[in-house]
Coordinates of C-alpha atoms and ligand atoms in Angstrom, one line a residue:
M1 CA 18.6 13.0 3.1
D2 CA 16.7 12.8 6.4
S3 CA 17.3 9.9 8.8
I4 CA 15.5 8.8 11.9
L5 CA 17.1 8.1 15.3
V6 CA 15.4 5.7 17.7
T7 CA 16.6 5.0 21.2
G8 CA 15.3 1.7 22.4
G9 CA 13.9 0.4 25.6
K10 CA 10.9 2.6 26.3
P11 CA 7.5 0.8 26.7
L12 CA 4.7 2.5 24.8
R13 CA 1.4 3.8 26.2
G14 CA -1.4 5.8 24.6
E15 CA -3.3 6.1 21.3
I16 CA -2.4 6.5 17.7
A17 CA -4.9 7.7 15.0
I18 CA -4.7 5.7 11.9
A19 CA -4.8 7.7 8.6
G20 CA -6.6 7.0 5.4
A21 CA -5.1 4.3 3.2
K22 CA -2.3 5.2 0.8
N23 CA -3.1 2.3 -1.4
A24 CA -6.8 3.3 -1.6
A25 CA -6.1 7.0 -2.2
L26 CA -3.7 6.1 -5.0
T27 CA -6.4 4.4 -7.0
L28 CA -9.3 6.7 -5.9
M29 CA -7.5 9.8 -7.3
P30 CA -7.2 8.6 -10.9
A31 CA -11.0 7.8 -10.7
T32 CA -11.5 11.6 -11.1
L33 CA -10.4 11.1 -14.8
L34 CA -13.6 9.1 -15.4
S35 CA -15.9 12.1 -15.1
D36 CA -15.7 15.8 -15.9
E37 CA -17.6 16.6 -12.6
P38 CA -15.7 17.1 -9.3
L39 CA -14.6 14.2 -7.1
T40 CA -13.7 15.0 -3.5
L41 CA -11.9 12.6 -1.2
T42 CA -11.9 13.0 2.5
N43 CA -9.6 11.3 5.1
T44 CA -6.8 11.4 2.6
P45 CA -3.3 10.6 4.0
R46 CA -0.6 13.3 3.8
L47 CA 2.2 11.4 2.0
S48 CA 4.8 12.1 -0.7
D49 CA 3.1 9.5 -2.9
I50 CA -0.1 11.5 -2.8
K51 CA 1.9 14.5 -3.9
T52 CA 3.3 12.5 -6.8
M53 CA -0.2 11.4 -7.9
T54 CA -1.3 15.0 -7.7
A55 CA 1.5 16.1 -10.0
L56 CA 0.6 13.3 -12.4
L57 CA -3.0 14.3 -12.6
Q58 CA -2.1 18.0 -12.9
S59 CA 0.2 17.1 -15.8
L60 CA -2.8 15.7 -17.6
G61 CA -4.7 18.9 -17.1
A62 CA -6.8 18.0 -14.0
E63 CA -7.2 20.4 -11.1
V64 CA -6.2 18.9 -7.7
S65 CA -6.3 20.9 -4.5
A66 CA -5.3 19.7 -1.1
L67 CA -7.6 21.2 1.5
A68 CA -8.0 21.0 5.3
D69 CA -4.3 20.5 6.0
G70 CA -4.2 17.9 3.2
K71 CA -6.9 15.7 4.6
V72 CA -9.3 16.6 1.8
M73 CA -8.5 16.3 -1.9
A74 CA -10.7 18.3 -4.3
M75 CA -10.3 17.2 -7.9
S76 CA -11.8 17.8 -11.3
S77 CA -10.6 16.6 -14.7
H78 CA -13.0 19.0 -16.6
G79 CA -9.9 20.5 -18.2
L80 CA -8.2 17.3 -19.2
N81 CA -5.8 18.2 -22.0
S82 CA -3.4 15.2 -22.2
T83 CA -3.4 11.4 -22.1
R84 CA 0.3 11.0 -21.7
A85 CA 1.8 9.9 -18.3
D86 CA 5.4 11.0 -18.4
Y87 CA 8.4 8.8 -17.4
E88 CA 9.7 11.6 -15.1
I89 CA 6.7 11.1 -12.8
V90 CA 5.9 7.4 -13.4
R91 CA 9.5 6.4 -12.5
K92 CA 8.9 7.9 -9.0
M93 CA 5.8 5.8 -8.3
R94 CA 4.6 2.7 -10.1
A95 CA 1.0 3.3 -9.0
S96 CA 1.0 6.0 -11.7
N97 CA 0.1 3.2 -14.1
L98 CA -3.5 3.4 -12.6
V99 CA -4.3 6.3 -15.0
L100 CA -4.1 3.9 -18.0
G101 CA -7.6 2.4 -17.5
P102 CA -9.5 5.7 -16.8
L103 CA -7.8 7.5 -19.7
L104 CA -8.4 4.7 -22.1
A105 CA -12.0 4.4 -21.1
R106 CA -12.7 8.2 -21.3
E107 CA -10.6 9.2 -24.3
G108 CA -10.1 5.9 -26.1
H109 CA -6.3 6.4 -26.1
A110 CA -3.4 6.8 -23.7
I111 CA 0.4 6.8 -23.6
V112 CA 1.7 5.7 -20.2
S113 CA 5.4 5.1 -19.4
L114 CA 6.3 1.7 -18.1
P115 CA 7.4 2.1 -14.5
G116 CA 10.7 0.2 -14.8
G117 CA 12.3 -2.0 -12.1
C118 CA 11.5 -1.9 -8.3
A119 CA 13.6 -2.9 -5.2
I120 CA 11.1 -5.6 -4.2
G121 CA 10.6 -7.3 -7.6
A122 CA 10.4 -7.0 -11.4
R123 CA 6.7 -6.0 -11.2
P124 CA 5.7 -6.2 -14.9
M125 CA 2.4 -5.0 -16.3
D126 CA 1.5 -8.0 -18.5
I127 CA -1.7 -8.7 -16.6
H128 CA -2.9 -5.1 -17.1
I129 CA -2.0 -5.3 -20.8
A130 CA -3.7 -8.6 -21.4
A131 CA -6.9 -7.4 -19.7
F132 CA -7.2 -4.3 -21.8
E133 CA -6.5 -6.3 -25.0
A134 CA -9.4 -8.5 -23.9
M135 CA -11.5 -5.4 -23.9
G136 CA -10.5 -4.5 -27.4
A137 CA -7.5 -2.2 -26.8
I138 CA -4.4 -2.3 -29.0
I139 CA -1.3 -1.8 -26.9
D140 CA 2.2 -1.3 -28.3
L141 CA 5.4 -0.7 -26.4
K142 CA 7.5 2.1 -27.9
D143 CA 10.5 3.8 -26.3
G144 CA 9.5 2.6 -22.8
Y145 CA 5.9 3.8 -23.2
L146 CA 2.7 1.8 -23.6
H147 CA 0.7 3.3 -26.5
A148 CA -2.9 2.2 -26.0
T149 CA -5.7 2.9 -28.5
T150 CA -9.2 1.6 -29.1
Q151 CA -11.5 1.5 -32.1
G152 CA -14.8 2.9 -30.9
G153 CA -13.9 2.7 -27.2
L154 CA -13.5 -0.3 -24.8
K155 CA -15.9 -3.2 -25.0
G156 CA -17.1 -5.3 -22.1
G157 CA -16.2 -9.0 -21.9
V158 CA -14.8 -11.7 -19.6
V159 CA -11.4 -10.6 -18.3
K160 CA -9.6 -13.5 -16.5
L161 CA -6.6 -12.4 -14.6
R162 CA -3.7 -15.0 -14.5
F163 CA -2.9 -13.7 -10.9
A164 CA -5.2 -11.7 -8.6
S165 CA -3.2 -8.5 -9.2
V166 CA -4.4 -5.5 -7.1
G167 CA -3.3 -2.9 -9.7
A168 CA -4.7 -4.8 -12.7
T169 CA -8.1 -5.3 -10.9
E170 CA -8.3 -1.6 -10.1
N171 CA -7.3 -0.5 -13.6
V172 CA -9.8 -2.7 -15.3
L173 CA -12.5 -2.0 -12.7
M174 CA -12.2 1.8 -13.4
A175 CA -12.1 1.3 -17.2
A176 CA -15.1 -1.1 -17.3
T177 CA -17.4 1.5 -15.7
L178 CA -17.5 3.4 -19.1
A179 CA -17.0 0.4 -21.4
K180 CA -19.8 -0.8 -23.8
G181 CA -21.7 -3.7 -22.2
T182 CA -20.9 -5.9 -19.3
T183 CA -17.4 -6.7 -18.0
I184 CA -16.7 -9.7 -15.7
I185 CA -13.4 -9.7 -14.0
E186 CA -12.5 -13.3 -13.0
N187 CA -9.8 -14.1 -10.4
A188 CA -10.0 -10.5 -9.3
A189 CA -8.1 -9.2 -6.3
R190 CA -10.2 -8.9 -3.1
E191 CA -8.3 -6.2 -1.1
P192 CA -10.3 -3.7 1.0
E193 CA -8.8 -0.9 -1.2
I194 CA -10.7 -2.4 -4.2
V195 CA -14.0 -2.5 -2.3
D196 CA -13.3 1.2 -1.4
L197 CA -12.7 2.0 -5.0
A198 CA -15.9 0.2 -6.1
T199 CA -17.9 2.1 -3.4
C200 CA -16.6 5.4 -4.7
L201 CA -17.3 4.5 -8.3
R202 CA -20.9 3.5 -7.3
A203 CA -21.2 6.9 -5.7
M204 CA -20.3 8.4 -9.1
G205 CA -23.0 6.4 -10.8
A206 CA -21.2 3.2 -11.8
Q207 CA -22.9 -0.2 -11.8
I208 CA -20.7 -2.7 -10.0
E209 CA -21.3 -6.0 -8.1
G210 CA -19.1 -8.5 -6.5
D211 CA -16.2 -6.3 -5.3
G212 CA -14.5 -8.1 -2.4
T213 CA -15.0 -11.4 -4.1
S214 CA -12.9 -12.9 -7.0
R215 CA -15.7 -12.3 -9.5
I216 CA -16.6 -8.6 -10.2
E217 CA -19.4 -7.7 -12.7
I218 CA -19.5 -4.2 -14.1
Q219 CA -22.3 -2.8 -16.3
G220 CA -20.8 0.0 -18.4
V221 CA -22.7 3.4 -18.4
D222 CA -22.4 6.4 -20.7
R223 CA -21.1 8.8 -18.1
L224 CA -20.2 9.2 -14.4
H225 CA -21.0 12.1 -12.2
G226 CA -19.2 13.8 -9.3
A227 CA -19.1 12.5 -5.7
T228 CA -17.5 12.9 -2.3
H229 CA -15.9 9.8 -0.8
P230 CA -14.1 9.0 2.6
V231 CA -10.8 7.1 2.1
V232 CA -10.8 3.7 4.0
T233 CA -8.5 3.3 7.0
D234 CA -5.0 2.3 6.2
R235 CA -4.8 -1.4 7.3
I236 CA -1.0 -1.5 6.8
E237 CA -0.4 1.5 8.9
L238 CA -2.8 -0.1 11.4
G239 CA -0.8 -3.4 11.5
T240 CA 2.5 -1.5 11.8
Y241 CA 1.4 0.4 14.9
M242 CA -0.2 -2.7 16.4
L243 CA 3.2 -4.3 16.4
A244 CA 4.9 -1.4 18.2
P245 CA 3.8 -2.3 21.7
V246 CA 4.4 -6.0 21.0
I247 CA 8.1 -5.2 20.3
A248 CA 8.6 -2.4 22.8
G249 CA 6.1 -3.5 25.5
G250 CA 3.2 -1.5 26.8
E251 CA -0.3 -0.8 25.5
V252 CA -1.4 1.2 22.4
E253 CA -4.9 1.8 21.1
C254 CA -5.0 2.3 17.3
L255 CA -7.9 4.7 16.6
G256 CA -10.0 3.9 13.5
G257 CA -8.7 0.4 13.4
K258 CA -11.1 -2.4 12.3
L259 CA -10.7 -6.1 12.9
S260 CA -12.2 -6.9 9.4
L261 CA -9.2 -5.1 7.8
V262 CA -6.6 -7.2 9.5
E263 CA -8.1 -10.6 10.4
S264 CA -5.3 -12.8 9.1
F265 CA -2.7 -10.6 10.8
V266 CA -4.5 -10.6 14.1
E267 CA -4.8 -14.4 13.9
K268 CA -1.0 -14.6 13.8
L269 CA -0.6 -12.1 16.7
T270 CA -3.0 -14.2 18.7
E271 CA -1.0 -17.4 17.8
A272 CA 2.1 -15.5 19.1
G273 CA 0.3 -15.0 22.4
I274 CA -0.6 -11.3 21.9
T275 CA -3.9 -9.9 23.1
V276 CA -5.8 -7.7 20.6
E277 CA -8.9 -6.1 21.9
E278 CA -11.7 -4.4 19.9
T279 CA -12.7 -1.1 21.5
D280 CA -15.4 1.4 20.4
R281 CA -12.7 3.6 19.0
G282 CA -10.4 1.0 17.3
L283 CA -8.1 -1.9 18.2
K284 CA -6.0 -2.1 21.4
V285 CA -2.8 -4.1 21.7
R286 CA -1.3 -4.9 25.2
C287 CA 2.0 -6.6 25.8
D288 CA 3.5 -6.9 29.3
G289 CA 7.0 -7.0 27.8
G290 CA 7.2 -10.8 27.7
R291 CA 8.5 -12.2 24.4
P292 CA 6.0 -13.2 21.7
K293 CA 6.0 -16.9 20.6
A294 CA 7.5 -17.8 17.3
V295 CA 4.9 -18.3 14.4
N296 CA 5.2 -19.2 10.8
V297 CA 3.8 -16.8 8.2
T298 CA 3.1 -17.0 4.5
T299 CA 2.2 -13.9 2.5
E300 CA -0.9 -14.2 0.2
P301 CA -3.4 -12.0 -1.6
F302 CA -6.2 -10.7 0.7
P303 CA -7.8 -12.2 2.8
G304 CA -4.4 -13.9 3.4
F305 CA -1.5 -12.4 5.3
P306 CA -0.5 -9.1 3.6
T307 CA 2.9 -8.9 2.0
D308 CA 3.0 -5.2 3.1
L309 CA 3.2 -6.4 6.8
Q310 CA 5.8 -9.0 6.2
A311 CA 8.9 -6.8 7.1
Q312 CA 7.2 -5.5 10.2
M313 CA 6.3 -9.0 11.3
M314 CA 9.9 -10.1 10.8
A315 CA 11.0 -7.3 13.1
M316 CA 8.7 -8.8 15.8
L317 CA 9.8 -12.4 15.2
C318 CA 13.4 -11.3 15.7
F319 CA 12.5 -11.0 19.4
A320 CA 10.2 -14.1 19.6
E321 CA 10.8 -17.2 21.6
G322 CA 11.8 -19.9 19.1
T323 CA 12.2 -20.2 15.4
S324 CA 9.7 -18.8 12.8
V325 CA 9.6 -19.4 9.1
L326 CA 8.4 -16.5 6.9
E327 CA 7.5 -17.2 3.2
E328 CA 7.1 -14.3 0.8
K329 CA 4.9 -15.5 -2.0
I330 CA 3.9 -12.1 -3.7
F331 CA 7.2 -10.4 -4.5
E332 CA 10.5 -12.2 -5.5
N333 CA 12.9 -9.8 -3.6
R334 CA 11.2 -8.6 -0.4
F335 CA 13.7 -9.5 2.3
M336 CA 16.1 -6.5 1.9
H337 CA 15.4 -5.6 5.5
A338 CA 16.9 -8.9 6.8
P339 CA 20.6 -8.0 6.4
E340 CA 19.9 -4.7 8.2
L341 CA 18.1 -6.5 11.0
I342 CA 21.1 -8.8 11.2
R343 CA 23.3 -5.7 11.6
M344 CA 21.3 -5.1 14.8
G345 CA 22.0 -8.7 16.1
A346 CA 19.0 -10.6 14.6
K347 CA 19.5 -14.3 13.5
I348 CA 17.9 -14.7 10.1
D349 CA 18.7 -17.2 7.2
V350 CA 17.3 -16.2 3.9
H351 CA 17.0 -18.7 1.0
G352 CA 15.0 -17.4 -2.0
G353 CA 11.5 -16.6 -0.8
T354 CA 11.9 -18.2 2.6
A355 CA 13.4 -16.5 5.7
T356 CA 14.0 -18.5 8.9
V357 CA 14.1 -16.2 12.0
H358 CA 15.7 -17.5 15.1
G359 CA 14.4 -15.3 17.9
V360 CA 16.9 -13.6 20.2
E361 CA 16.5 -12.0 23.6
K362 CA 18.3 -8.8 22.8
M363 CA 19.2 -6.7 19.8
K364 CA 21.5 -3.7 19.7
G365 CA 21.0 -0.4 17.9
A366 CA 23.2 0.4 14.8
P367 CA 23.2 2.6 11.7
V368 CA 21.0 0.9 9.1
M369 CA 19.8 1.6 5.6
A370 CA 16.1 1.7 4.4
T371 CA 15.7 0.0 1.1
D372 CA 11.9 0.3 0.5
L373 CA 8.9 1.6 2.3
R374 CA 7.9 -1.3 4.5
A375 CA 11.6 -2.3 5.2
S376 CA 12.2 1.2 6.5
V377 CA 9.5 1.0 9.1
S378 CA 10.5 -2.5 10.2
L379 CA 13.9 -1.1 11.1
I380 CA 12.2 1.6 13.2
L381 CA 10.1 -1.0 15.0
A382 CA 13.2 -3.1 15.8
G383 CA 14.9 0.0 17.1
L384 CA 12.1 0.5 19.6
A385 CA 13.4 -2.5 21.5
A386 CA 17.1 -2.6 20.6
E387 CA 19.6 -1.4 23.2
G388 CA 21.0 2.0 22.5
E389 CA 20.5 4.0 19.3
T390 CA 19.4 2.9 15.8
Q391 CA 19.8 5.4 13.0
V392 CA 17.6 4.6 10.0
N393 CA 19.0 6.3 6.8
R394 CA 17.2 7.1 3.5
V395 CA 13.8 7.6 5.2
Y396 CA 12.4 9.2 2.1
H397 CA 11.2 5.7 1.5
L398 CA 9.2 5.9 4.8
D399 CA 7.6 9.3 3.9
R400 CA 6.0 7.7 0.9
G401 CA 3.7 5.6 3.1
Y402 CA 3.7 6.9 6.7
E403 CA 2.6 10.3 7.8
H404 CA 4.5 11.9 10.8
V405 CA 5.9 8.5 12.1
E406 CA 8.2 10.1 14.7
E407 CA 5.3 12.3 16.0
K408 CA 2.9 9.3 16.2
L409 CA 5.4 7.0 18.0
G410 CA 6.7 9.9 20.1
A411 CA 3.2 10.6 21.4
V412 CA 3.0 7.1 22.9
G413 CA 6.4 7.4 24.6
A414 CA 9.0 6.3 22.0
Q415 CA 12.3 8.1 22.1
I416 CA 12.5 9.0 18.4
E417 CA 13.6 12.0 16.3
R418 CA 14.1 13.0 12.7
I419 CA 17.6 14.1 11.7
K420 CA 17.3 16.6 8.9
G421 CA 19.3 16.4 5.7
Q422 CA 22.1 14.0 6.7
Ligands
EPZ501 C1 -0.3 -3.2 -4.7 O1 0.8 -3.2 -5.7 C2 0.2 -2.3 -3.6 N1 0.5 -1.0 -4.1 C3 1.5 -2.9 -3.0 O2 1.8 -2.1 -1.8 C4 1.2 -4.3 -2.5 O3 2.4 -4.9 -2.0 C5 0.6 -5.1 -3.6 O4 -0.5 -4.5 -4.2 C6 0.2 -6.5 -3.2 O5 -0.7 -6.5 -2.1 C7 -0.5 -0.1 -4.3 O6 -1.7 -0.4 -4.1 C8 -0.2 1.2 -4.8 P1 0.0 -6.6 -7.7 P2 0.5 -3.8 -7.1 O7 -0.3 -6.1 -9.1 O8 -0.9 -3.5 -7.6 C9 2.9 -9.5 -10.2 C10 3.2 -0.9 -0.4 O9 4.2 -1.2 0.3 N2 2.3 -8.9 -11.4 O10 -1.0 -7.2 -6.9 O11 1.6 -3.4 -8.0 C11 3.8 -8.5 -9.4 O12 5.1 -8.5 -10.0 C12 3.1 -1.4 -1.8 O13 2.4 -0.1 -0.1 C13 2.7 -9.3 -12.6 O14 3.5 -10.2 -12.8 O15 0.6 -5.4 -6.8 C14 3.8 -9.1 -8.0 O16 4.7 -10.1 -7.9 C15 4.3 -2.3 -2.2 N3 2.1 -8.7 -13.7 C16 2.3 -9.7 -7.9 O17 1.9 -9.8 -9.3 C17 1.2 -7.7 -13.6 O18 0.8 -7.2 -14.7 C18 1.4 -8.8 -7.2 O19 1.3 -7.5 -7.8 C19 0.9 -7.2 -12.4 C20 1.4 -7.8 -11.2

């Protein structure tokens, strides 16, 4: 397994191009199942999760080709010949459950493996299941698989989500485009990736209003046609690289960054005394090497502070002046990075969903273990300022959501390298 070696103490200077969003691409790709005409995505990120979704769609009989060095994804489900999403693929990536809605809407039946447990939480699918049952589906759990059927197809109706789940909103939004009548999703998630999905579906001929708000209205149509759609910028990759100069010192411009994607995050950076500047190419962060101020953070659904930036923010707060309180409200087990940061000299107390971070002046490099995607990059960020070398092991987690992290950080002056097959 690869690992990444970071030698701390180098201020950063330069620009980093932000890729298309993993969490948008992973819901846009299953949208190809809603039409037998081609769907082409541009600005797609080159990540192992995209490869997993490609394998899943191909296992259903769809054609998926990565073009232009992987930045363009040409897809067609004209040859769809299966509605079964196998455990062997689903266990690798829970976003595989986003084929359930499109398959059910198009074919009236689907068999999708339940993803099973995850490092950051139980992550059940009860909200997805209740939503499809409200649209007339019958769903049974057999041998670890959801067996979903309909009588005469999905029917529109009012679907009230008990929690603003991103995945459930995306699954229902896709399915409702082909359902009979009107579907209203209440307490819908409002993430930018959902607006990106709705924009793509409208380009395919869907009738959707209200995406980005907590009430989305979808008028079902008989069929959707092909389209080409650019994947929205990855706001989590953006936030991650905006923190790099805050932790290591220096100035970095994140190309393609937009303030509207990261407002609650930038509010916290500003509160910590960090300057964020909008440029005509993106967002620039400058830090003269002084320590940020401590701030309290609570993760919430969008437009609140994103849980996917919590670990990276903790890495910054380890070096802050004062004590910060971090509350994780979305996932029940998302502080696995804390014990690893403590190995590097951080002072953190974790009690349930609350972590109290006592800022320190210095941290020291150490061998550490990545436990999940965002935890792994928080350890790399901490390594940028820690004295000596930090070796982050199990970086396969990282490759799921960050393309070429060592090249991107190396290009702005970080001393970082990938150690192959440790
Ligand atoms: C999406 O996951 C993202 N993944 C996650 O990013 C992100 O952390 C999460 O949204 C929240 O923003 C993708 O888009 C592929 P949820 P998702 O359904 O859709 C509970 C990353 O690092 N819940 O909004 O799975 C659930 O357990 C990943 O890129 C139920 O209880 O998130 C969690 O506690 C990690 N029952 C909460 O809701 C359900 O049926 C939010 O989950 C569904 C969810």
